[in-house]
CSV table of C-alpha atoms in Angstrom, one decimal:
chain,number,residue,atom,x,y,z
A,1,UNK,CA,7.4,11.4,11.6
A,2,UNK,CA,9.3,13.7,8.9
A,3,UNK,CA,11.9,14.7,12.1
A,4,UNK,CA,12.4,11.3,12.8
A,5,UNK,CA,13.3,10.2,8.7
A,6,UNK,CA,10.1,8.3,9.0
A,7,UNK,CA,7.1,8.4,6.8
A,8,UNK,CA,3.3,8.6,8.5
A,9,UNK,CA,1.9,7.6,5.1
A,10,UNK,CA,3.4,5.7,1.9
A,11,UNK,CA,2.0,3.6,-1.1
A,12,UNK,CA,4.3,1.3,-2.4
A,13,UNK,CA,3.7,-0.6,-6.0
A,14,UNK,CA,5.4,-3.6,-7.0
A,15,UNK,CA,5.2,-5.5,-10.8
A,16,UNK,CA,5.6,-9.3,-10.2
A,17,UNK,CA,7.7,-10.9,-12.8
A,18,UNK,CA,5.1,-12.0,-14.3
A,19,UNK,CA,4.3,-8.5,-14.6
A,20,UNK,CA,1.1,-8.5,-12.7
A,21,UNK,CA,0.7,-4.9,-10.0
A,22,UNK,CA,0.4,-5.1,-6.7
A,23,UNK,CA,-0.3,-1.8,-4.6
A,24,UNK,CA,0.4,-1.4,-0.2
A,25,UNK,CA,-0.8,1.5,1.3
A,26,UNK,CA,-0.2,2.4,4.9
A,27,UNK,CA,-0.7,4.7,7.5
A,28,UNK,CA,0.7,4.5,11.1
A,29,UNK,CA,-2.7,6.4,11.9
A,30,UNK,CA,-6.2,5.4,11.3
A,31,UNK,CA,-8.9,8.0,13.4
A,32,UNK,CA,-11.4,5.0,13.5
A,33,UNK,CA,-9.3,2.0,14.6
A,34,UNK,CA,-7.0,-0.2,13.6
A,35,UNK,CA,-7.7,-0.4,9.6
A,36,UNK,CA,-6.5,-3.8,7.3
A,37,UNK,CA,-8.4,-5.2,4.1
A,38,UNK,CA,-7.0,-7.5,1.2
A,39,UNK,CA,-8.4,-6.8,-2.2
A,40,UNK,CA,-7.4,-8.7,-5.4
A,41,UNK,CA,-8.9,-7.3,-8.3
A,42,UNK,CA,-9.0,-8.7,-11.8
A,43,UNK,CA,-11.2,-9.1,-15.3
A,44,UNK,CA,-13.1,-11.6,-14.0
A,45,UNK,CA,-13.8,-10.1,-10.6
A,46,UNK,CA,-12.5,-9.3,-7.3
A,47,UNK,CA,-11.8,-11.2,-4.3
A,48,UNK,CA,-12.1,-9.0,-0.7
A,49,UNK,CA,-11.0,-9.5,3.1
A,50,UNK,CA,-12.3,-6.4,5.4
A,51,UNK,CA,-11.8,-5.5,8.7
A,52,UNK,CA,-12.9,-7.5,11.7
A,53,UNK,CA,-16.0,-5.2,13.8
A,54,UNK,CA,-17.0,-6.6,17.2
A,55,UNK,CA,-20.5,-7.2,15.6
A,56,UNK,CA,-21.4,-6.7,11.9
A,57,UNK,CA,-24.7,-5.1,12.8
A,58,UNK,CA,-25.2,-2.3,10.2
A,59,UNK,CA,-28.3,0.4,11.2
A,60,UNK,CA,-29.5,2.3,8.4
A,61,UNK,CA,-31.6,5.2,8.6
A,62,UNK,CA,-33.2,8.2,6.8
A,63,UNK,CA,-30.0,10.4,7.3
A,64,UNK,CA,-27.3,8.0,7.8
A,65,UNK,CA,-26.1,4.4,7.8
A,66,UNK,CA,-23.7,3.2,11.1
A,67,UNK,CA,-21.9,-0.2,11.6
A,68,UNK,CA,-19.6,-0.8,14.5
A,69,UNK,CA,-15.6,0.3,13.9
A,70,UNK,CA,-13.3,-1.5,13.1
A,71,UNK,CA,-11.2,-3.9,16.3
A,72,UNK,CA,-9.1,-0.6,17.7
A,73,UNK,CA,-5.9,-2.4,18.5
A,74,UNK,CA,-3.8,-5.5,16.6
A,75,UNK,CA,-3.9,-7.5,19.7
A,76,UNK,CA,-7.5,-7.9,19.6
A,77,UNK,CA,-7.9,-8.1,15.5
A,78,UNK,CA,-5.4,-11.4,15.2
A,79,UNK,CA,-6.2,-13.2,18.8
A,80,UNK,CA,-7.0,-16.2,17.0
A,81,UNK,CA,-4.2,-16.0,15.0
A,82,UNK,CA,-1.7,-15.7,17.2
A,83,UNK,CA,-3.9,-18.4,19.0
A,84,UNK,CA,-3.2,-20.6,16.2
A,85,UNK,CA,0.6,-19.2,15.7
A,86,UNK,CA,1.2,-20.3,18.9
A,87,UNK,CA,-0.2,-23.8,18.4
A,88,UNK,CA,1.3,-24.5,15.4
A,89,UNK,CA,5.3,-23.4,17.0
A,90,UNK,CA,5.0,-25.5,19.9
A,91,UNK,CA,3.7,-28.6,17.8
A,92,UNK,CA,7.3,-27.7,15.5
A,93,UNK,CA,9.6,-27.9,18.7
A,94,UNK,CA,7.5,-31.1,20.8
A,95,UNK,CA,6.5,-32.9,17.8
A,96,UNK,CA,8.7,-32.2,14.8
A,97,UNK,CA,5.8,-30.8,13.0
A,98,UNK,CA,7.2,-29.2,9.3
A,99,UNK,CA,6.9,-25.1,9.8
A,100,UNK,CA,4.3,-23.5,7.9
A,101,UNK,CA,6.8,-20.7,7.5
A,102,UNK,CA,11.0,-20.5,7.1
A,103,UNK,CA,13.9,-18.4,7.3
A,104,UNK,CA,13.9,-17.5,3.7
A,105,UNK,CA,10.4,-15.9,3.6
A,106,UNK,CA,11.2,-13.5,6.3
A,107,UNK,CA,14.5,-12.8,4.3
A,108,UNK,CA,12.1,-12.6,1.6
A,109,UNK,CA,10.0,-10.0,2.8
A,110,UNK,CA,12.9,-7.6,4.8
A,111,UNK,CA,14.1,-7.6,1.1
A,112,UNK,CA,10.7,-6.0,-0.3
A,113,UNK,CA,10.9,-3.9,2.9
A,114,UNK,CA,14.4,-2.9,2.3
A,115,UNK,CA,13.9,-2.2,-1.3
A,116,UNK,CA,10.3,0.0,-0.7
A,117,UNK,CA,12.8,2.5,1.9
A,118,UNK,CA,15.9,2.8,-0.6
A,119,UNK,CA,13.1,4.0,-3.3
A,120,UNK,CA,11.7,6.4,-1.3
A,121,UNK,CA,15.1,7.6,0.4
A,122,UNK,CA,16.7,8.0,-3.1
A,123,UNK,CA,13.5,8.8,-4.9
A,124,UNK,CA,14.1,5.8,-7.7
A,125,UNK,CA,12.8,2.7,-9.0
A,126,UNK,CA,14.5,-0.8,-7.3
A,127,UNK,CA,14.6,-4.3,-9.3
A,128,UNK,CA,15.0,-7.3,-7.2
């Protein structure tokens, strides 16, 4: 990754306006499958997504405890969702339906993407 001016691994933290943190890590390799989870933590608690397992059987035993790994490839983890994705666009184009998602929030999110590489290229904090 280093040759190619590319990271393998980066955390990236971002304070909200409001001033509230919010932490990304990623790697572009996970030894046991294809890894994503959601946590929002806070005083009064914390709210969790984990990874989808194609059962969520969990054997525990006298020397260890073994659940099934996680999905091992994107396509399978978010079938329904690009199920629904699908759905939704063509009921946009035959039926006029309002998208659930515009132009400005990917513009939105190249800018947080944009903004997380120039801080690591030039080793600095960026305000947006």
């Amino acid at each position: 990754m280093a040759r190619a001016g590319d990271a393998d691994t980066t955390a990236v933290t971002i304070r909200t306006r409001s001033g509230r943190l919010c932490q990304i890590n990623t790697s572009r390799r996970a030894a046991y499958g294809y890894d994503q989870r959601f946590e929002v933590l806070g005083s009064l608690g914390m709210l969790q997504a984990g990874n989808h397992r194609p059962t969520e059987v969990t054997a525990y035993g006298g020397q260890q405890v073994s659940t099934d790994l996680p999905e091992h490839f994107f396509l399978e983890r978010y079938r329904a969702a690009y199920a629904l994705e699908m759905a939704h666009f063509f009921e946009v184009v035959q039926h006029g339906a309002t998208p659930r998602t515009t132009v400005e929030d990917g513009v939105k999110a190249l800018e947080l993407a944009d903004a997380a590489t120039r801080s690591w290229q030039e080793n600095r904090l960026i305000s947006l």
